[in-house]
Structure formats: structure tokens, C-alpha cells
Short mmCIF file of C-alpha atoms in Angstrom, two decimals:
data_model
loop_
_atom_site.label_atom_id
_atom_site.label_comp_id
_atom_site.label_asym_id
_atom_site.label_seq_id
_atom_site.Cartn_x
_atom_site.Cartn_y
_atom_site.Cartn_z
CA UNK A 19 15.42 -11.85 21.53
CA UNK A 20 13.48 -12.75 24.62
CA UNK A 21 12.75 -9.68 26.61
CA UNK A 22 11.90 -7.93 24.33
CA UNK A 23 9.71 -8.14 21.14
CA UNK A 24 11.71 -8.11 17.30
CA UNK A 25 8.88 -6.23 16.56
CA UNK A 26 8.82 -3.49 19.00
CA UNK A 27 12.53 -3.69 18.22
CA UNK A 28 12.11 -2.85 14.69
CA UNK A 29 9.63 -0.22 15.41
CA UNK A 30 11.35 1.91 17.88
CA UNK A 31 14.13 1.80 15.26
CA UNK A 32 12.00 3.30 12.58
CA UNK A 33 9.62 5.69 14.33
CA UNK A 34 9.86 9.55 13.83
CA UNK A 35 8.76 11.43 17.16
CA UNK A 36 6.72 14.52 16.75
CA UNK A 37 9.17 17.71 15.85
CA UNK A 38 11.84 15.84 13.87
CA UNK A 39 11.46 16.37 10.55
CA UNK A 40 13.26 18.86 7.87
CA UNK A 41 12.78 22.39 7.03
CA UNK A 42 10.21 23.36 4.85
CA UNK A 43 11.51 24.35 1.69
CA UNK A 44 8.29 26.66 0.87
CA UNK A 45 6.79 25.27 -2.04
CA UNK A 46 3.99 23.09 -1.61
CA UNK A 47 3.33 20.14 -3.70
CA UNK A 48 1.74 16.60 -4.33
CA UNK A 49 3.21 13.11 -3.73
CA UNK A 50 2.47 9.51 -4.83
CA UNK A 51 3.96 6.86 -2.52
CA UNK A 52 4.19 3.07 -2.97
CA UNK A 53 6.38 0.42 -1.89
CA UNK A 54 7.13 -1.90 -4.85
CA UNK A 55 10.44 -4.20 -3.71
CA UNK A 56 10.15 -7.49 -5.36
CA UNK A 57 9.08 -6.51 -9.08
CA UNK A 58 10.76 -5.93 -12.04
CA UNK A 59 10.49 -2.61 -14.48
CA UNK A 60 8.02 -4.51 -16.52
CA UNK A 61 5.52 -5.53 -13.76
CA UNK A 62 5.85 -1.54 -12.33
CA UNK A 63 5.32 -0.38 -15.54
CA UNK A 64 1.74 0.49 -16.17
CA UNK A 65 1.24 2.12 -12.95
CA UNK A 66 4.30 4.42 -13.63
CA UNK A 67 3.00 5.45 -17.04
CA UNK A 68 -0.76 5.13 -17.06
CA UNK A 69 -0.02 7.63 -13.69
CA UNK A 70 2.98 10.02 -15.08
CA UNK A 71 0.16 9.83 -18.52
CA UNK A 72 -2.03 12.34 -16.02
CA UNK A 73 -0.58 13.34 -13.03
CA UNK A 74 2.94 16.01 -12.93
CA UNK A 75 4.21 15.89 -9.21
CA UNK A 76 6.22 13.60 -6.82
CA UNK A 77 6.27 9.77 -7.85
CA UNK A 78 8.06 8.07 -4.90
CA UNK A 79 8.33 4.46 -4.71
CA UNK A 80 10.84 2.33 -3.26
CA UNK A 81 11.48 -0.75 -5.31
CA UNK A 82 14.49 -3.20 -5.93
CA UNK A 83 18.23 -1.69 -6.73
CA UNK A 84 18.58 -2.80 -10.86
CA UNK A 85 19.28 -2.08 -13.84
CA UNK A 86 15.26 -2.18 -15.69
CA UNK A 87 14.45 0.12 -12.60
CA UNK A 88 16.86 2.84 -13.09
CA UNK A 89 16.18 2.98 -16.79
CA UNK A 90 12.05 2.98 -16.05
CA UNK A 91 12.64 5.59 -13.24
CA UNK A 92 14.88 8.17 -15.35
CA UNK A 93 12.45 7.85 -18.76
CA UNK A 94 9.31 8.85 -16.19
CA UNK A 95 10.87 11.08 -13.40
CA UNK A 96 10.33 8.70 -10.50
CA UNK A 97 12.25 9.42 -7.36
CA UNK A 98 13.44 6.55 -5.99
CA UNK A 99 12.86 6.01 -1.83
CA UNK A 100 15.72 4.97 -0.11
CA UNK A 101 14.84 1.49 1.55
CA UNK A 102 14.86 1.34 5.43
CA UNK A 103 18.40 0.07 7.16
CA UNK A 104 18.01 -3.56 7.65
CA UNK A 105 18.92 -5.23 10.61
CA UNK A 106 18.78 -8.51 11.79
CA UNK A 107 14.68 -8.66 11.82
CA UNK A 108 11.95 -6.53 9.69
CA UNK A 109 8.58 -6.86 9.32
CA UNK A 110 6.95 -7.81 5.65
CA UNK A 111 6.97 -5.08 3.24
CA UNK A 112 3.08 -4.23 3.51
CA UNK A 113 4.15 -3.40 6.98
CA UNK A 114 7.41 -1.94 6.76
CA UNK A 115 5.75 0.16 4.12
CA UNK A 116 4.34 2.50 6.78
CA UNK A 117 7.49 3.41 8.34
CA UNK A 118 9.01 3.84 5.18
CA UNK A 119 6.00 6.75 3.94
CA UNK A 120 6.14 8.86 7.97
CA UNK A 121 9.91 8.67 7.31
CA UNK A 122 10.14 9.86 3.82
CA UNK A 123 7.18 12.53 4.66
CA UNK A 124 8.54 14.00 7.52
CA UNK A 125 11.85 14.91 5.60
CA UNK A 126 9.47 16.04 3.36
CA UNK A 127 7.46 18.91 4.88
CA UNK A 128 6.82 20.83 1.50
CA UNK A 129 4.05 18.10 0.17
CA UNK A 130 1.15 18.86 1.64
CA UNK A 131 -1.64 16.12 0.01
CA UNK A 132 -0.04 11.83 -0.41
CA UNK A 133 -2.00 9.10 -1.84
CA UNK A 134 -0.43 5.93 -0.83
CA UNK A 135 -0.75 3.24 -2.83
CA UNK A 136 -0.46 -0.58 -3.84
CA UNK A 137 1.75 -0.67 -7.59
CA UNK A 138 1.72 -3.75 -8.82
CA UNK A 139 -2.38 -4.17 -9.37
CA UNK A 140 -2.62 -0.30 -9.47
CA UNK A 141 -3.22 1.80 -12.66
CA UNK A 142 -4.91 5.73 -13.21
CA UNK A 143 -7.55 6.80 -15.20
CA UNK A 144 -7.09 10.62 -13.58
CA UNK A 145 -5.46 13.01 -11.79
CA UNK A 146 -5.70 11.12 -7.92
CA UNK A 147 -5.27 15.12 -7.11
CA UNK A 148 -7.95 16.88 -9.23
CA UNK A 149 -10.64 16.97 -5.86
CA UNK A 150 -8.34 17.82 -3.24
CA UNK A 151 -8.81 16.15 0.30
CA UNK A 152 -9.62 18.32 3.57
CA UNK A 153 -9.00 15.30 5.71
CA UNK A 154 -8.44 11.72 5.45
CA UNK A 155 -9.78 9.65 2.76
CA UNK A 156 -10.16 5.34 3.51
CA UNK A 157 -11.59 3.39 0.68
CA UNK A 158 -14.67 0.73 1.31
CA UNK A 159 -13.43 -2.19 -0.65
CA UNK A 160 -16.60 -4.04 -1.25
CA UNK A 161 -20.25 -2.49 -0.65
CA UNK A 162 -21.65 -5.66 -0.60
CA UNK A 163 -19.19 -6.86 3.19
CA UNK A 164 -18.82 -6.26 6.22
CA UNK A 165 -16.00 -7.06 8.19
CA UNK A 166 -18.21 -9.76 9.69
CA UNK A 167 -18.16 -11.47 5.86
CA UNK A 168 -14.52 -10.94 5.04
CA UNK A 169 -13.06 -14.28 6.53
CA UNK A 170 -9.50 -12.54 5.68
CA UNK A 171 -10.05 -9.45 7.62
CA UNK A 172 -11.18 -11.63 10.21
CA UNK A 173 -8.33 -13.94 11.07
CA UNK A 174 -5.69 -10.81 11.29
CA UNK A 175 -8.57 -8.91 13.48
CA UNK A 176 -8.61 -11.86 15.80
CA UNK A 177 -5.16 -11.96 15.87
CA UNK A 178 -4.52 -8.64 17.04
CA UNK A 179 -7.24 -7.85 19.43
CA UNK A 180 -8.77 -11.15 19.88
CA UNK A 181 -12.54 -11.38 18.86
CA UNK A 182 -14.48 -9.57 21.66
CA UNK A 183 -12.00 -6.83 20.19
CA UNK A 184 -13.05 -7.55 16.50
CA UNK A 185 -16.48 -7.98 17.23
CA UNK A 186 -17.15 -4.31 18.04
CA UNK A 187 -16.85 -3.77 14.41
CA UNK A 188 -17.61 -6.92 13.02
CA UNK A 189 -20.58 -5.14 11.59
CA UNK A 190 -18.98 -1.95 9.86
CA UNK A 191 -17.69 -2.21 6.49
CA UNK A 192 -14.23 -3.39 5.36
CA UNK A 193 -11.69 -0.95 4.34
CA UNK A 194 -8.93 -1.38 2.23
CA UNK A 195 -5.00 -0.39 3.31
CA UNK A 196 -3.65 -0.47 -0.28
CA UNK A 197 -4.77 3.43 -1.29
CA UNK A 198 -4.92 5.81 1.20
CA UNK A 199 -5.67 9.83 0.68
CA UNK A 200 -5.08 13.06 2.22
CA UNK A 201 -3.25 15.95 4.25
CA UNK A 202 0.05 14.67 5.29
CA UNK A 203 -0.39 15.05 9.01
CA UNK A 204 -3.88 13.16 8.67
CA UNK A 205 -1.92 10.23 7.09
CA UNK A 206 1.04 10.08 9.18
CA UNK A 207 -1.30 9.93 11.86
CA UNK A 208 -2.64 6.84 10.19
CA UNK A 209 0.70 5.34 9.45
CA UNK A 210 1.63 5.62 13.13
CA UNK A 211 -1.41 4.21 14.15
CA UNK A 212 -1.43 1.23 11.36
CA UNK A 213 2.54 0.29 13.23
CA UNK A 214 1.93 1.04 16.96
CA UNK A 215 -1.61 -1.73 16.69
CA UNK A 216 0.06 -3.80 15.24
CA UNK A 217 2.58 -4.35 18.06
CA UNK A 218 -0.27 -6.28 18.88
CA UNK A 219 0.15 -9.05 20.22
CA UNK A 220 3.65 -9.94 19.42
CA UNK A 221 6.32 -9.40 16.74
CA UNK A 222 5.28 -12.85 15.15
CA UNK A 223 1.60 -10.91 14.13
CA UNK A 224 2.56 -7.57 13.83
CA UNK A 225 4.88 -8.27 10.98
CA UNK A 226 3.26 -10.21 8.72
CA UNK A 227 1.46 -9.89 5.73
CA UNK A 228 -2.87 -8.77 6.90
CA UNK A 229 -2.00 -6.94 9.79
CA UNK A 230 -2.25 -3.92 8.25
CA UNK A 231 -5.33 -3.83 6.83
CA UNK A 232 -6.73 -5.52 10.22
CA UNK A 233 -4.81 -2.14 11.83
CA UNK A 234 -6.39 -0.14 9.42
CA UNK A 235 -9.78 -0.87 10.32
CA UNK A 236 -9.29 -1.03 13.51
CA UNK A 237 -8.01 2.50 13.61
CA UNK A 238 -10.96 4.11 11.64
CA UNK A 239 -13.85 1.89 12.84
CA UNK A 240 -12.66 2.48 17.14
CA UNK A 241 -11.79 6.39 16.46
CA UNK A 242 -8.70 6.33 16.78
CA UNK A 243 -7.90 8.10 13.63
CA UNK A 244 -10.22 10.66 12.12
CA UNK A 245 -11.47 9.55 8.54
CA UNK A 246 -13.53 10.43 5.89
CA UNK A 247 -14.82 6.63 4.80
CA UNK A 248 -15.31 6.88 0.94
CA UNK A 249 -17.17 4.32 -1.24
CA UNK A 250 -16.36 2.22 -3.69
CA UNK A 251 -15.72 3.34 -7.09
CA UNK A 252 -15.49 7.28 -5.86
CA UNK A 253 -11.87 8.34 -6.16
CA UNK A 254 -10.92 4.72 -6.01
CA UNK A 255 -12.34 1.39 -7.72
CA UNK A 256 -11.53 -1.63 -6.03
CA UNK A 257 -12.70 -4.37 -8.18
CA UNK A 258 -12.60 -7.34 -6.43
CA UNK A 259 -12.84 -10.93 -7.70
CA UNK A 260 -16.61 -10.93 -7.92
CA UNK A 261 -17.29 -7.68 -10.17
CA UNK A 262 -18.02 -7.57 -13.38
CA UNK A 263 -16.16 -4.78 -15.24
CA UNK A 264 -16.90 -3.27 -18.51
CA UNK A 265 -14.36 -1.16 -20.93
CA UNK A 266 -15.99 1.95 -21.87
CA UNK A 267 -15.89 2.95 -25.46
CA UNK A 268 -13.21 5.10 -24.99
CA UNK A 269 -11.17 2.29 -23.44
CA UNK A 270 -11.39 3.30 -19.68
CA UNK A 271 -11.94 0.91 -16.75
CA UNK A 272 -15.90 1.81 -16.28
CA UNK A 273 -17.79 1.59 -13.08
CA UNK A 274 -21.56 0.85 -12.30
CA UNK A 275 -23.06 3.94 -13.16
CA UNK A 276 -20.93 4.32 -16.10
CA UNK A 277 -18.24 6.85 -14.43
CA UNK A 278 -14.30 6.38 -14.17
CA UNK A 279 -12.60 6.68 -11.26
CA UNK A 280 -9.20 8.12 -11.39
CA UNK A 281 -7.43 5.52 -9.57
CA UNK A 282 -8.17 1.91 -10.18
CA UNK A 283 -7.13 -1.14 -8.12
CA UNK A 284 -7.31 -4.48 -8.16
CA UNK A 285 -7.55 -4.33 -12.13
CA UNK A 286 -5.50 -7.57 -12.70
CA UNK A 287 -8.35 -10.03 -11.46
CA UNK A 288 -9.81 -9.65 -13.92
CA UNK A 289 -8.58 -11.08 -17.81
CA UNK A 290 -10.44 -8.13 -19.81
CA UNK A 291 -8.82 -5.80 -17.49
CA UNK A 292 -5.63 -6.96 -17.45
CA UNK A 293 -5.44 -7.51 -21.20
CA UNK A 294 -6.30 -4.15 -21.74
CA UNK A 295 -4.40 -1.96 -19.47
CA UNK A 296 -1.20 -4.32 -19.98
CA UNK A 297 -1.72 -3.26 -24.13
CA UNK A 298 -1.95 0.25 -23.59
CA UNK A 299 0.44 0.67 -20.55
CA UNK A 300 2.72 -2.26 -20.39
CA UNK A 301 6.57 -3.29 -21.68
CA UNK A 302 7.92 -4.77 -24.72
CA UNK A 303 8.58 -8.24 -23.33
CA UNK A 304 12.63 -7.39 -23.28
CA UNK A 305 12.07 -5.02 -20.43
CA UNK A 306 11.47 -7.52 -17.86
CA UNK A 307 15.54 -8.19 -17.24
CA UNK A 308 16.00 -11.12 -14.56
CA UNK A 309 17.54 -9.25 -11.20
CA UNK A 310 20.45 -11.30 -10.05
CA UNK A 311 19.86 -14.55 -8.98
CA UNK A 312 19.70 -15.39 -5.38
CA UNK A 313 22.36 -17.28 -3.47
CA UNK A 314 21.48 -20.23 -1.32
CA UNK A 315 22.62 -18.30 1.47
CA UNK A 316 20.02 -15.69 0.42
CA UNK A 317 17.21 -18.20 0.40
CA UNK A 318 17.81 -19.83 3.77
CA UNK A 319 18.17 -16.34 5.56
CA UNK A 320 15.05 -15.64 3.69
CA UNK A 321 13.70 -18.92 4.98
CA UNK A 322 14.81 -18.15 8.39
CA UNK A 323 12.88 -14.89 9.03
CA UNK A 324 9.58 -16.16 7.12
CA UNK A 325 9.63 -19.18 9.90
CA UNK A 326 10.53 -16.43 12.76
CA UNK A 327 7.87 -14.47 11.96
CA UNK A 328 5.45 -17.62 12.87
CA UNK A 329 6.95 -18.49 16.25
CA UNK A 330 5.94 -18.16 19.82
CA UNK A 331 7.44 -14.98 21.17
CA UNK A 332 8.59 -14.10 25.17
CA UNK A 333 8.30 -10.30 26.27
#
């Protein structure tokens, strides 16, 4: 495509304007979204039951079309999120993600509150829902950063805006995409805004893999979403590479002061962590059933739009 960007392309495809969305059904609820294509049962499995283990409303995640996901999906009432039509180009799944949530929530009117959230290195300690949200909630994912120290944060910044752009808020501190709180229209908002930057500069950026969090912060930190920035280890715990975690004697992921945060990310980089949560929330090893095996026609397409999404593009 040469006039036009694959990107834009995509996005205009995807995109629910204002006013289109389903009829409220009057009953307002709760919803946990994630996008978790690529994993088997086993690898989904202690976020799905460390969260179903304290939290009773709407699990929605989009993941892979097999057997070990139906099964884990029926035992723990998860609904299962229709994937997004494919066409001939999409973006990588940490951006396609953000369609996929304004879609699914605006057919969704009824749930008024959404965390979005990463699964795979996700697991809860609490209900995500127990302090309700009155707007927007971002997550700082290191106290110690800014975005000036965060060489990955960096390259996608520069390579959306270019970096006059990113230096505006080289000095603010770096917020992570993978769990996101609050109203629904606050978050849609978001998700919208997360999309439409990262149309910036071409199709090539804008669909790969660190333009969303660079869109995130980009979003907050210029104004262009209203947000309530939250620190670490508050309703979230991002624990990077460089913490040092403890288990608390009653076997919960412990913070600095001592406390617990309901939702915990980033658990598996650490050996203690992952040991533990994988022994009280993970699979018998003859969960994890193989999906079917690729074709080589599979792998070169796959091939084919990885490369695309590195290329030179015209408008």
C-alpha cells in the first residue's frame, strides 16, 4: 500500500466513533480485560485462578482457539473475546490490544469500572475492585526512573515524536501500559489515544511491539488524557528486574513497607516469585497441550509481516 499507511488502514478498520455502541442492559458491573494470544492454558493459568480465587465479575481475555483454553475457561467462568477480523496487515498484539478492549467495551455499556491488564506475568493478591476508581488510574513502574533513564521508553518515544517531542517529558516518570484502571469512558479515552499516537510516524512504528507504552506516556505526561498517576506498589506492584521481593509469612508477594498489593506484575523475574506463585496457582504439567503445529506457509506469512512492519513506508 503506498498512499496510504497499513497502519492507518488497520485503524480506521477497528475504531468505534462516539455513539455506536449497544444498549445498556441496566445492571452495572466490573470487568477484567487482557489479551493473551500466543499461550497455552498452563502459562494463563495462575492469573485466571489466583484472580477468579478473589475477584466474582467479568474475566475477558482473548487468547488462542484450543482445546487447554476451552477447558481452563469453562472450569473458571472466563468469557472468551472474540479476536479482531484479520486482514491482510495488523499491528502486534500489545497494540491491537487496544482496539480489541474500546470494541469489546462499547458493546458493553453495563460495566462501568475495567482494569486492563498484561496475563502472562500477572497474578492477584486482592480484589483489583475493592477501592473503586473516580477517574483514571496509570501505574509508575519504577520510582527510582524517569523516562530520561529508561533507554526502552526512549527509543519508541523517539520514534514517534522524535526527541525534541520526547524531551518535554524526558524528566517525568515512566508509566507502565500493561495495567490500566478506571471508569470505562476514562479508559476508552486512553485506548483511543494509545492507537491514534501511534499512527505516528508510519505504520512500520505504530505497530510494533513499545509503541504503546511510548503512547501511553505520551498521552498522560502532554495532557492529553486526564490521569490519576499512582505509585508503585499501591494498587499495582511492578517489580522490575532490580527489586528485591520478599514472601510474607502468609505466602503473599510483600512490598517495601510490608503491604500487598492486590494486583502484582512482573512477578516472573524473579525465581522466588515465580516458584511460589507457579506452586500455589499453576497446572499439573499435562495441562500445557501443544496447539497445532504451524505450517511452513504459516511461518513465512508470519515472517512476511514481522519484516513489513520494519520497512520504509510512502503516504
Amino acid at each position: 500500500m503506498s498512499s496510504a499507511s497499513r497502519y492507518l488502514g488497520w485503524l480506521s478498520a477497528v475504531l468505534v466513533p462516539p455513539g455506536r455502541k449497544a444498549a445498556a442492559t441496566g445492571m452495572k458491573s466490573r470487568a477484567v480485560l487482557g489479551y493473551a494470544t500466543g499461550y497455552p492454558a498452563a502459562e494463563l493459568m495462575p492469573f485466571v485462578r489466583s484472580l477468579r480465587a478473589v475477584f466474582d465479575g467479568e474475566i475477558v481475555l482473548t487468547a488462542d482457539d484450543r482445546p487447554d483454553i476451552h477447558a481452563l475457561f469453562a472450569e473458571y467462568g472466563v468469557t472468551a473475546a472474540a479476536p479482531l477480523p484479520s486482514g491482510d496487515w495488523s499491528p502486534h498484539p500489545v497494540m491491537e490490544r487496544f482496539a480489541a478492549y474500546d470494541v469489546w467495551l462499547a458493546a458493553h455499556p453495563e460495566v462501568e469500572q475495567v482494569l486492563l491488564t498484561d496475563v502472562r506475568d500477572v497474578m492477584f493478591q486482592g480484589d483489583p475492585f475493592a477501592r473503586p476508581a473516580t477517574t483514571l488510574e496509570v501505574f509508575i513502574e519504577s520510582e527510582e526512573w524517569t523516562l530520561a533513564d529508561h533507554a526502552f521508553d526512549q527509543k519508541y518515544l523517539k520514534a514517534l515524536v522524535g526527541p525534541d517531542v520526547a524531551a518535554l517529558i524526558a524528566d517525568q516518570p515512566c508509566l507502565c501500559v500493561g495495567t490500566v484502571f478506571g471508569p470505562v469512558p476514562a479508559v476508552r479515552r486512553l485506548c483511543k489515544a494509545i492507537l491514534l499516537l501511534s499512527a505516528i510516524p508510519r505504520s512500520a512504528i505504530g505497530g510494533i511491539f513499545g509503541a504503546d507504552q511510548a503512547a501511553c506516556n505520551l498521552a498522560v505526561h502532554l495532557g492529553l488524557v486526564e490521569a490519576d498517576i499512582r505509585p508503585n506498589y499501591d494498587r499495582v506492584a511492578t517489580i522490575g528486574a532490580g527489586a528485591r521481593p520478599q514472601l510474607r509469612p502468609d505466602g503473599l508477594i510483600a512490598n517495601p513497607d510490608g503491604s500487598a498489593s492486590p494486583v502484582v506484575h512482573q512477578y516472573d523475574r524473579h525465581k522466588i516469585l515465580f516458584d511460589a506463585v507457579r506452586k500455589q496457582w499453576g497446572a499439573p504439567e499435562d495441562v500445557a497441550v501443544r496447539g497445532r503445529s504451524k505450517s511452513l506457509g504459516d511461518r513465512i506469512r508470519r515472517t512476511a509481516v514481522s519484516i513489513s512492519r520494519r520497512l520504509p513506508e510512502f503516504r
